[in-house]
Backbone as a chain_set.jsonl record, in Angstrom:
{"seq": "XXXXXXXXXXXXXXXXXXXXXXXXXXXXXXXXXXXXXXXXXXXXXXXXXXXXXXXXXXXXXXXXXXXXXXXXXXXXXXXXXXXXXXXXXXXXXXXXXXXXXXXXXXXXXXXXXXXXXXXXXXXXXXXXXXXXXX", "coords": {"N": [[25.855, -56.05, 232.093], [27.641, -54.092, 232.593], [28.057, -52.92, 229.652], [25.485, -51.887, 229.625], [25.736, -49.483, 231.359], [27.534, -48.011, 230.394], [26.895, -47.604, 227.248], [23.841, -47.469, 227.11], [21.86, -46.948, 224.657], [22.486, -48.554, 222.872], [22.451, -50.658, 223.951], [19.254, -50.998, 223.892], [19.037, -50.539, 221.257], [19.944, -53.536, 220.496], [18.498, -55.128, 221.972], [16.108, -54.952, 221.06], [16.341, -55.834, 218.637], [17.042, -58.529, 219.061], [14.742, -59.468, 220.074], [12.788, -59.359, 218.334], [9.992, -59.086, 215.804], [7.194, -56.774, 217.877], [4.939, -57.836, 218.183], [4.633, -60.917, 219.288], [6.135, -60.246, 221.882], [5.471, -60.935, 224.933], [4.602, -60.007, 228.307], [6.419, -59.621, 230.011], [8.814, -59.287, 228.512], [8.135, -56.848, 227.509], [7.944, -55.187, 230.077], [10.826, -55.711, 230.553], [12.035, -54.26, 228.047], [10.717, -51.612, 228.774], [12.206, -50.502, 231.207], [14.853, -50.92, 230.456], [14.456, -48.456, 228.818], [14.387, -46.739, 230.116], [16.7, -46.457, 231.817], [18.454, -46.253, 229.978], [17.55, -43.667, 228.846], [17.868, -41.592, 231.1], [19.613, -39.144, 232.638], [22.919, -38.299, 232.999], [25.238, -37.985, 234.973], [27.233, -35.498, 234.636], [25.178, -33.867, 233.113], [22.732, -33.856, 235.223], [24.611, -32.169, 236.874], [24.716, -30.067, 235.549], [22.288, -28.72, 235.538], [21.204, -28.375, 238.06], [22.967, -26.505, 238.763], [22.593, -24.595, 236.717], [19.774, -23.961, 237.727], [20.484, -23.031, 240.519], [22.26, -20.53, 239.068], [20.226, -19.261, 237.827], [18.807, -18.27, 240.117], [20.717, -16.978, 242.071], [20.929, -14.767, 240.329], [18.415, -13.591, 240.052], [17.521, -12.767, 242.682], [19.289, -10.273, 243.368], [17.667, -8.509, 241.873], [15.34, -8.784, 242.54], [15.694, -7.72, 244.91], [16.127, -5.108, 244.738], [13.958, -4.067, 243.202], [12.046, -4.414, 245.048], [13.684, -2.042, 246.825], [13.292, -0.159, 245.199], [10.462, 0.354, 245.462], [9.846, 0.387, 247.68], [10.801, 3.147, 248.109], [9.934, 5.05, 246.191], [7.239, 4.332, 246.263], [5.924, 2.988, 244.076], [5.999, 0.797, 241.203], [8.623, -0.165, 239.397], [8.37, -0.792, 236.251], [9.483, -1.959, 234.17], [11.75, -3.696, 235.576], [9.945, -5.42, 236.277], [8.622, -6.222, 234.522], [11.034, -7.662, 233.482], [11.721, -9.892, 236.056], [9.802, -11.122, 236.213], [9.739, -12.531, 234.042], [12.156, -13.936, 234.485], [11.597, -15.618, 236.546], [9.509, -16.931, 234.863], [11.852, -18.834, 233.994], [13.09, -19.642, 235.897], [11.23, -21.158, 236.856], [10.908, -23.568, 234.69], [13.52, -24.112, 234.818], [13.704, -25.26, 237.468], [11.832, -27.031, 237.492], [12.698, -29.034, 235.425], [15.598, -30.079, 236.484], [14.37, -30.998, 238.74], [13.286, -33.374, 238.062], [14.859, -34.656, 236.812], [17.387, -34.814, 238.906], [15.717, -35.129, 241.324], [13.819, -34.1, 243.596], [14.553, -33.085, 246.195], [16.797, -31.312, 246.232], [16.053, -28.752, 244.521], [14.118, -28.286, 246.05], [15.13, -27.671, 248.558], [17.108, -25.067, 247.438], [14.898, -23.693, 246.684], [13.192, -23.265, 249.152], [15.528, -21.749, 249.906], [15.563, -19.149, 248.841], [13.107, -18.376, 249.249], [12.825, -17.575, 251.913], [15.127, -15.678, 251.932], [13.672, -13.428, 250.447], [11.56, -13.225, 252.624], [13.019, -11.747, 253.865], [14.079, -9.408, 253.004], [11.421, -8.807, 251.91], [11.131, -7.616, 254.56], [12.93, -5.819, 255.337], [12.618, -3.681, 253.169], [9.883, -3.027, 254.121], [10.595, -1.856, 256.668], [11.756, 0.337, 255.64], [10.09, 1.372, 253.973], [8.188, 2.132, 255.894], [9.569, 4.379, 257.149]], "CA": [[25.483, -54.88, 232.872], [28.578, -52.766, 232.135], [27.496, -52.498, 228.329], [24.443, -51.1, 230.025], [26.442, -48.229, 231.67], [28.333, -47.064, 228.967], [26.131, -47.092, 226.149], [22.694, -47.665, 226.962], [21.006, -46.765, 223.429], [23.033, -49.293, 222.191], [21.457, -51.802, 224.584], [18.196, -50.871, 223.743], [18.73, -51.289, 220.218], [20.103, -54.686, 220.322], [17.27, -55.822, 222.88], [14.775, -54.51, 219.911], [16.608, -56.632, 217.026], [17.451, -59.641, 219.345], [13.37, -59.994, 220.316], [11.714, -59.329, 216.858], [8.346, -57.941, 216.03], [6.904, -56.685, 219.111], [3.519, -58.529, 218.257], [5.346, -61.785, 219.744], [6.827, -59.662, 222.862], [5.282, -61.192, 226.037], [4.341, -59.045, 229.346], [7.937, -59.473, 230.804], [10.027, -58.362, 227.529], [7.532, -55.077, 227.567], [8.356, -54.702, 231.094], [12.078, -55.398, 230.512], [12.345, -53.025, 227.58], [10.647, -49.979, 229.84], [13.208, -50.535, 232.585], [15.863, -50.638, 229.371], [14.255, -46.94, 228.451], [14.75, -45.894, 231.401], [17.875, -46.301, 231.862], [18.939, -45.161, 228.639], [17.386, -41.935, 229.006], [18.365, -40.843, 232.342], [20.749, -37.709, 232.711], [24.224, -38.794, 233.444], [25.995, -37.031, 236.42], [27.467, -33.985, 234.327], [23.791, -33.391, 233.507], [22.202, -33.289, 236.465], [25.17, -31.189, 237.739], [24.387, -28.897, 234.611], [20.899, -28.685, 236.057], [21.325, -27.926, 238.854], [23.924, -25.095, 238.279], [21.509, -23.713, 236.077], [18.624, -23.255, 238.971], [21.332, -21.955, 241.606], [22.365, -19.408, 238.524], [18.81, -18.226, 237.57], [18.083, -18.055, 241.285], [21.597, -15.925, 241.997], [20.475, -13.884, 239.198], [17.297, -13.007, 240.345], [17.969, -12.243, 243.992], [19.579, -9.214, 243.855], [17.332, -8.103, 240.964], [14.28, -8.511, 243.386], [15.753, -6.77, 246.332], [16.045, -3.643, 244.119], [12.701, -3.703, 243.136], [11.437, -3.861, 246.203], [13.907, -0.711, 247.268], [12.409, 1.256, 244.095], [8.798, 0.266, 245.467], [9.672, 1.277, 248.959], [11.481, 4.151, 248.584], [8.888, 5.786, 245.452], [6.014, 3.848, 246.224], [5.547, 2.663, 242.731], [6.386, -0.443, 240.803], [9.445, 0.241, 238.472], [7.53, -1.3, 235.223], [10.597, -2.753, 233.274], [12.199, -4.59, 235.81], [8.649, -6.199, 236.923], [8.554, -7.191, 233.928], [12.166, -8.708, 233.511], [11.653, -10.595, 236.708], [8.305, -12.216, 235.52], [10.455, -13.567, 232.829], [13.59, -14.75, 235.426], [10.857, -16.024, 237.242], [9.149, -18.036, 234.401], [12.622, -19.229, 233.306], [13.559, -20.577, 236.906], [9.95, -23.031, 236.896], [11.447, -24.079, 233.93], [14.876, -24.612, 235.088], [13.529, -26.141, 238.876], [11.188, -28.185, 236.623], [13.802, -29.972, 234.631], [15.972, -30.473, 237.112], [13.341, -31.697, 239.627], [12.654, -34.446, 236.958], [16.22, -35.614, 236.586], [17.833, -35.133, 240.082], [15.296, -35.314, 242.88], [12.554, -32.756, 244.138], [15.07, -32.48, 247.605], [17.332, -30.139, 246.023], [15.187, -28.006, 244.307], [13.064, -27.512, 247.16], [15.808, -26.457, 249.188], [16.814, -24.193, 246.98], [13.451, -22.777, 246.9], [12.91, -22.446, 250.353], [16.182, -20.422, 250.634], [14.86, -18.2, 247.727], [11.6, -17.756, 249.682], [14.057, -17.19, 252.9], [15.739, -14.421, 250.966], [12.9, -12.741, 249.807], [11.504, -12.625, 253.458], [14.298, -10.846, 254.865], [14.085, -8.746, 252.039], [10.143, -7.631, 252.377], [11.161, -7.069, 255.836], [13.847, -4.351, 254.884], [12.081, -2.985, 252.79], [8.679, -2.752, 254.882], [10.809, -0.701, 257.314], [12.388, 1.272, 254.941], [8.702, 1.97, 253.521], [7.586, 2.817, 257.299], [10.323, 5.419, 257.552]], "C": [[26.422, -53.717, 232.588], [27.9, -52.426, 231.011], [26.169, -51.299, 228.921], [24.775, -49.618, 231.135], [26.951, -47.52, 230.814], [27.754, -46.902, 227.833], [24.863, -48.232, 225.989], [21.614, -47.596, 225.947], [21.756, -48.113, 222.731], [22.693, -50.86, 222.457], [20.149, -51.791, 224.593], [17.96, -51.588, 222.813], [18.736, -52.905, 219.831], [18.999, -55.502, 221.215], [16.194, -55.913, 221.736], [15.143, -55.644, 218.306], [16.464, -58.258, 217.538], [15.663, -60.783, 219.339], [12.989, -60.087, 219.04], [11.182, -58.365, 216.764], [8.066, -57.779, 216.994], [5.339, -57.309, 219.091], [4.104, -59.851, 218.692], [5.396, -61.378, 221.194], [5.2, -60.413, 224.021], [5.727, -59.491, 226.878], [5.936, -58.765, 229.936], [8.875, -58.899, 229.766], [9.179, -57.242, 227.464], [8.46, -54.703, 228.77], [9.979, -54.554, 230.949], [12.705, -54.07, 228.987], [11.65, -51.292, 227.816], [11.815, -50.268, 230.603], [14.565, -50.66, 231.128], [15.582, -48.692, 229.379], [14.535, -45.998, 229.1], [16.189, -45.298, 231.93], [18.521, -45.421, 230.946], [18.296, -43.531, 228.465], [17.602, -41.371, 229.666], [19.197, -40.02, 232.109], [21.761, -38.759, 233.301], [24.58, -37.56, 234.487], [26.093, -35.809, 235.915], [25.855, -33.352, 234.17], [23.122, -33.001, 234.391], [22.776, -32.016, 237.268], [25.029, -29.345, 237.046], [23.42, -28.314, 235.092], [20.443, -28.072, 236.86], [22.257, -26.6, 238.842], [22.879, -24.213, 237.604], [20.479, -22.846, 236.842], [19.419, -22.595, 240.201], [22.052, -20.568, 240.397], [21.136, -18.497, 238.586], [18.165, -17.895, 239.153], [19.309, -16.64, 241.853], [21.226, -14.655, 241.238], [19.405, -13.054, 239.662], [17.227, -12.036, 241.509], [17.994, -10.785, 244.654], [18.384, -8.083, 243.057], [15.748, -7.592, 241.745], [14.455, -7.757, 244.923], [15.68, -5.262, 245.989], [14.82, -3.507, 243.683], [12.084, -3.633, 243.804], [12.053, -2.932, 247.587], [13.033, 0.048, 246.75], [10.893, 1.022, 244.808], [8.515, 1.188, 247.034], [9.805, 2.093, 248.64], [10.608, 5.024, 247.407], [7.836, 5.252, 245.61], [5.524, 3.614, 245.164], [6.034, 1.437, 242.399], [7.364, 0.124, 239.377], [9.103, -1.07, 237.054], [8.336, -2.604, 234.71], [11.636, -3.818, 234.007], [11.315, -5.437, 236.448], [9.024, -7.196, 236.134], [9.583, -8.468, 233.279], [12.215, -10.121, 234.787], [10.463, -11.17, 236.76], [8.707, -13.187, 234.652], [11.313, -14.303, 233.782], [12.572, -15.743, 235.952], [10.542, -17.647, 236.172], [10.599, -19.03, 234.139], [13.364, -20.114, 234.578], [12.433, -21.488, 236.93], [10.518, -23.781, 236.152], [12.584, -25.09, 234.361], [14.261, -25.762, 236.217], [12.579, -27.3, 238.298], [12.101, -29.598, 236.719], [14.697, -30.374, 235.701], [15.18, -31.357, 238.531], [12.821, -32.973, 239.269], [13.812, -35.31, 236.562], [17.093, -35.919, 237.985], [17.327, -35.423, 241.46], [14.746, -33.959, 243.064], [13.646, -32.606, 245.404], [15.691, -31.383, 247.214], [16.893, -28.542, 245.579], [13.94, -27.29, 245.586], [13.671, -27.163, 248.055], [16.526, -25.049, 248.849], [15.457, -23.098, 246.829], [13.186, -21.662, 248.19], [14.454, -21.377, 250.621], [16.074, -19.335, 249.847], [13.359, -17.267, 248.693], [12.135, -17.386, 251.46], [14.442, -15.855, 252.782], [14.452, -13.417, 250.94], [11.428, -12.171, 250.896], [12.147, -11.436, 253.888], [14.037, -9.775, 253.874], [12.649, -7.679, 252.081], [10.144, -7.091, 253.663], [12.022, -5.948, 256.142], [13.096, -3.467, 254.791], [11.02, -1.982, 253.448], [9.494, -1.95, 255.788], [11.283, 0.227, 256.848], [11.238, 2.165, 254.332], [8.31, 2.954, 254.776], [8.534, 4.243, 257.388], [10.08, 6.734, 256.772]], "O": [[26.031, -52.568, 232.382], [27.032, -51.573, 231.195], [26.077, -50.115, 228.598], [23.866, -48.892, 231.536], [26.674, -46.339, 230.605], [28.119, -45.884, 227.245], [24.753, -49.244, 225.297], [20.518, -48.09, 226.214], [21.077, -48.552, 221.803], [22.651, -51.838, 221.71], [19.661, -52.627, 225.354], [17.293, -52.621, 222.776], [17.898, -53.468, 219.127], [18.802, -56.673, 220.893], [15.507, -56.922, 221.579], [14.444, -56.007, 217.36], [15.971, -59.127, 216.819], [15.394, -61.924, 218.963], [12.862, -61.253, 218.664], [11.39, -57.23, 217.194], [8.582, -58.658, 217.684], [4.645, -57.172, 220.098], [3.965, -60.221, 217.526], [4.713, -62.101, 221.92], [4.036, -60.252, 223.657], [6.432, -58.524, 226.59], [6.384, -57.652, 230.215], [9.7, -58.059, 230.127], [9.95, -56.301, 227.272], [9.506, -54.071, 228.624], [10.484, -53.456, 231.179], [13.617, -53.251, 229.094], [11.95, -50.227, 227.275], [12.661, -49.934, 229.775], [15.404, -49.875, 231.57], [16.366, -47.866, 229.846], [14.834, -44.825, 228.873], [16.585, -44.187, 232.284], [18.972, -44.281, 231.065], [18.789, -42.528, 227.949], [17.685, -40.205, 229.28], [19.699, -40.22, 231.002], [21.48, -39.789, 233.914], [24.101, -36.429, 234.569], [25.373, -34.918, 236.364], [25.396, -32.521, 234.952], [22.832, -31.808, 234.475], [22.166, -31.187, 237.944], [25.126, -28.208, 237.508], [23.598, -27.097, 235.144], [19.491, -27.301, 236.736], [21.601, -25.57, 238.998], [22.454, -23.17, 238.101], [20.28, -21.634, 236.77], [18.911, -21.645, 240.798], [22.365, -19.545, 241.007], [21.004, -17.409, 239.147], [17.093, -17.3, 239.267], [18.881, -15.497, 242.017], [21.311, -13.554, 241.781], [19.527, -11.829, 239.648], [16.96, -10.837, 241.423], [17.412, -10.247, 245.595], [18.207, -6.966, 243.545], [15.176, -6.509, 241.625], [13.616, -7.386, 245.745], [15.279, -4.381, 246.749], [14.515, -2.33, 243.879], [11.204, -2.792, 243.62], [11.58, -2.865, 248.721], [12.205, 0.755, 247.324], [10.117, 1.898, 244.426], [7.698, 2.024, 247.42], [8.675, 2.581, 248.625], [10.573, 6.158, 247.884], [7.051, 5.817, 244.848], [4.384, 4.072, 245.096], [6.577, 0.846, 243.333], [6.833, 0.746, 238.457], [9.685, -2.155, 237.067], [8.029, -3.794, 234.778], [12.267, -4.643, 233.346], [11.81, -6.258, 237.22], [9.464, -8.322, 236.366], [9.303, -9.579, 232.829], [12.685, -11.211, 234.462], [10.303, -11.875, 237.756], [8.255, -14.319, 234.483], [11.068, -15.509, 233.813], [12.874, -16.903, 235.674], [10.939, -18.798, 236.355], [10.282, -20.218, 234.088], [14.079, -21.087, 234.343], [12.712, -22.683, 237.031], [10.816, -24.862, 236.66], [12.627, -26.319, 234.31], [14.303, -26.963, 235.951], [12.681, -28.445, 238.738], [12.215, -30.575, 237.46], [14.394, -31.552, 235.889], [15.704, -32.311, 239.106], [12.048, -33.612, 239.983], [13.73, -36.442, 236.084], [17.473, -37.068, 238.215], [17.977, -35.792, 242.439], [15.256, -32.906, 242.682], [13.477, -31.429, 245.725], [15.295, -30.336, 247.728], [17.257, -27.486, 246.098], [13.291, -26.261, 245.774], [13.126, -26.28, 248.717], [16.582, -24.105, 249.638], [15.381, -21.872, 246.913], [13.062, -20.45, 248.365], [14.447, -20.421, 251.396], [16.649, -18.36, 250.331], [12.904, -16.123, 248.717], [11.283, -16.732, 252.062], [14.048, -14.982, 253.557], [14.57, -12.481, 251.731], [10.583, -11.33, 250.586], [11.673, -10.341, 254.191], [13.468, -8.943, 254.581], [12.6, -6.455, 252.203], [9.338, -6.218, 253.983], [11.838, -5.218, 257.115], [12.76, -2.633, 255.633], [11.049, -0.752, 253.449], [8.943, -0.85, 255.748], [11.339, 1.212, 257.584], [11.333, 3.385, 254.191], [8.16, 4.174, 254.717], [7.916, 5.231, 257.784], [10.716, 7.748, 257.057]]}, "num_chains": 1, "name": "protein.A"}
Protein backbone atom coordinates (compact mmCIF):
# COMPACT_ATOMS: atom_id res chain seq x y z
CA UNK A 1 0.00 0.00 0.00
CA UNK A 2 2.78 2.54 0.67
CA UNK A 3 4.36 1.75 -2.88
CA UNK A 4 0.88 2.77 -3.88
CA UNK A 5 1.27 6.29 -2.33
CA UNK A 6 4.40 7.24 -3.55
CA UNK A 7 4.51 6.14 -6.95
CA UNK A 8 1.36 5.01 -8.24
CA UNK A 9 2.28 4.75 -12.14
CA UNK A 10 4.72 2.52 -11.07
CA UNK A 11 2.07 0.29 -9.49
CA UNK A 12 0.07 0.29 -12.35
CA UNK A 13 2.74 -0.74 -14.51
CA UNK A 14 3.85 -3.65 -12.58
CA UNK A 15 0.08 -4.81 -12.04
CA UNK A 16 0.00 -4.74 -16.13
CA UNK A 17 3.33 -6.97 -16.53
CA UNK A 18 2.61 -9.16 -13.40
CA UNK A 19 -1.14 -10.19 -15.02
CA UNK A 20 -0.24 -10.65 -18.77
CA UNK A 21 -2.35 -10.24 -21.82
CA UNK A 22 -5.47 -8.71 -20.79
CA UNK A 23 -7.47 -11.39 -22.89
CA UNK A 24 -6.89 -13.77 -19.71
CA UNK A 25 -7.81 -10.76 -17.15
CA UNK A 26 -10.97 -11.89 -15.26
CA UNK A 27 -13.88 -9.35 -14.02
CA UNK A 28 -12.03 -8.66 -10.66
CA UNK A 29 -8.37 -7.84 -12.17
CA UNK A 30 -10.43 -5.25 -14.63
CA UNK A 31 -12.06 -3.96 -11.64
CA UNK A 32 -8.80 -3.93 -9.63
CA UNK A 33 -6.81 -2.23 -12.36
CA UNK A 34 -9.66 0.77 -12.62
CA UNK A 35 -9.42 1.39 -8.89
CA UNK A 36 -5.33 1.19 -9.64
CA UNK A 37 -6.11 4.16 -12.41
CA UNK A 38 -7.64 5.89 -10.24
CA UNK A 39 -5.52 6.29 -7.91
CA UNK A 40 -2.69 6.93 -10.00
CA UNK A 41 -4.23 9.73 -11.64
CA UNK A 42 -5.64 11.70 -8.91
CA UNK A 43 -4.15 15.28 -8.16
CA UNK A 44 -1.91 15.17 -5.20
CA UNK A 45 -2.50 17.86 -2.47
CA UNK A 46 -0.14 20.64 -4.06
CA UNK A 47 -2.47 20.23 -7.05
CA UNK A 48 -5.58 20.60 -5.84
CA UNK A 49 -4.18 23.53 -3.75
CA UNK A 50 -2.87 24.87 -7.24
CA UNK A 51 -6.49 24.62 -8.32
CA UNK A 52 -7.97 26.03 -6.22
CA UNK A 53 -5.70 29.17 -5.95
CA UNK A 54 -6.21 29.49 -9.44
CA UNK A 55 -10.29 29.91 -9.17
CA UNK A 56 -9.93 32.30 -5.99
CA UNK A 57 -7.26 34.30 -8.42
CA UNK A 58 -9.43 34.44 -11.62
CA UNK A 59 -12.37 35.23 -9.35
CA UNK A 60 -10.19 38.18 -7.36
CA UNK A 61 -9.34 39.29 -10.73
CA UNK A 62 -12.55 39.67 -12.05
CA UNK A 63 -14.38 41.32 -9.17
CA UNK A 64 -13.16 44.52 -9.23
CA UNK A 65 -13.09 44.48 -13.05
CA UNK A 66 -16.97 43.93 -12.97
CA UNK A 67 -17.78 46.54 -10.43
CA UNK A 68 -16.25 49.11 -12.84
CA UNK A 69 -18.20 48.11 -15.55
CA UNK A 70 -21.12 48.33 -13.99
CA UNK A 71 -20.01 52.10 -12.67
CA UNK A 72 -19.21 52.97 -16.52
CA UNK A 73 -22.83 51.53 -17.37
CA UNK A 74 -24.42 53.42 -14.56
CA UNK A 75 -22.89 56.48 -14.63
CA UNK A 76 -22.94 56.80 -19.00
CA UNK A 77 -25.58 54.49 -19.56
CA UNK A 78 -23.67 52.52 -22.07
CA UNK A 79 -21.69 49.34 -22.05
CA UNK A 80 -17.87 50.17 -22.15
CA UNK A 81 -17.22 47.59 -25.24
CA UNK A 82 -13.57 46.47 -24.41
CA UNK A 83 -13.88 45.61 -21.01
CA UNK A 84 -17.27 43.53 -21.83
CA UNK A 85 -15.40 41.93 -23.81
CA UNK A 86 -12.30 41.19 -21.49
CA UNK A 87 -14.66 39.96 -18.86
CA UNK A 88 -16.42 37.43 -21.25
CA UNK A 89 -13.01 36.04 -21.55
CA UNK A 90 -12.21 36.15 -17.39
CA UNK A 91 -15.42 34.73 -17.29
CA UNK A 92 -14.86 31.83 -19.81
CA UNK A 93 -11.44 31.23 -18.18
CA UNK A 94 -12.97 30.91 -14.54
CA UNK A 95 -15.65 27.78 -15.97
CA UNK A 96 -12.57 26.48 -16.96
CA UNK A 97 -10.65 26.97 -13.88
CA UNK A 98 -14.05 26.02 -11.42
CA UNK A 99 -14.34 23.08 -13.87
CA UNK A 100 -11.00 21.53 -13.24
CA UNK A 101 -10.89 22.06 -9.95
CA UNK A 102 -14.47 20.85 -9.29
CA UNK A 103 -13.21 17.51 -10.85
CA UNK A 104 -10.18 17.11 -8.63
CA UNK A 105 -11.18 18.66 -5.22
CA UNK A 106 -14.91 18.52 -4.62
CA UNK A 107 -17.92 20.62 -6.10
CA UNK A 108 -18.20 22.17 -2.11
CA UNK A 109 -15.53 24.56 -2.63
CA UNK A 110 -16.17 25.76 -5.84
CA UNK A 111 -19.64 26.37 -5.14
CA UNK A 112 -18.85 28.40 -2.32
CA UNK A 113 -16.75 30.31 -4.04
CA UNK A 114 -19.34 30.91 -6.54
CA UNK A 115 -21.97 31.84 -4.40
CA UNK A 116 -19.70 34.54 -2.85
CA UNK A 117 -18.95 35.75 -6.47
CA UNK A 118 -22.72 35.87 -7.11
CA UNK A 119 -22.90 37.63 -3.42
CA UNK A 120 -20.47 40.23 -4.68
CA UNK A 121 -21.97 40.96 -7.75
CA UNK A 122 -25.38 41.54 -5.92
CA UNK A 123 -24.19 44.14 -3.74
CA UNK A 124 -22.63 45.50 -6.60
CA UNK A 125 -25.92 45.77 -9.05
CA UNK A 126 -27.36 47.26 -6.05
CA UNK A 127 -24.78 50.24 -5.97
CA UNK A 128 -24.85 50.71 -8.99
CA UNK A 129 -28.81 50.62 -9.55
CA UNK A 130 -28.80 53.56 -7.09
CA UNK A 131 -26.14 55.28 -8.50
CA UNK A 132 -28.09 54.84 -11.97
CA UNK A 133 -31.39 56.20 -10.10
CA UNK A 134 -29.54 59.33 -9.06
Amino acid sequence: MNLLLSKPKRVVKNFCQEHGDMEGWTAEDFGLLYDLLIVAHAPGPLRRLWLRAQVLAILAYAMPLYALAELVHAVRGSCWLPLEHHLDQVDERWTAASKVCAMASGRAFVARVADTGERITDATCRVTGRLAKV
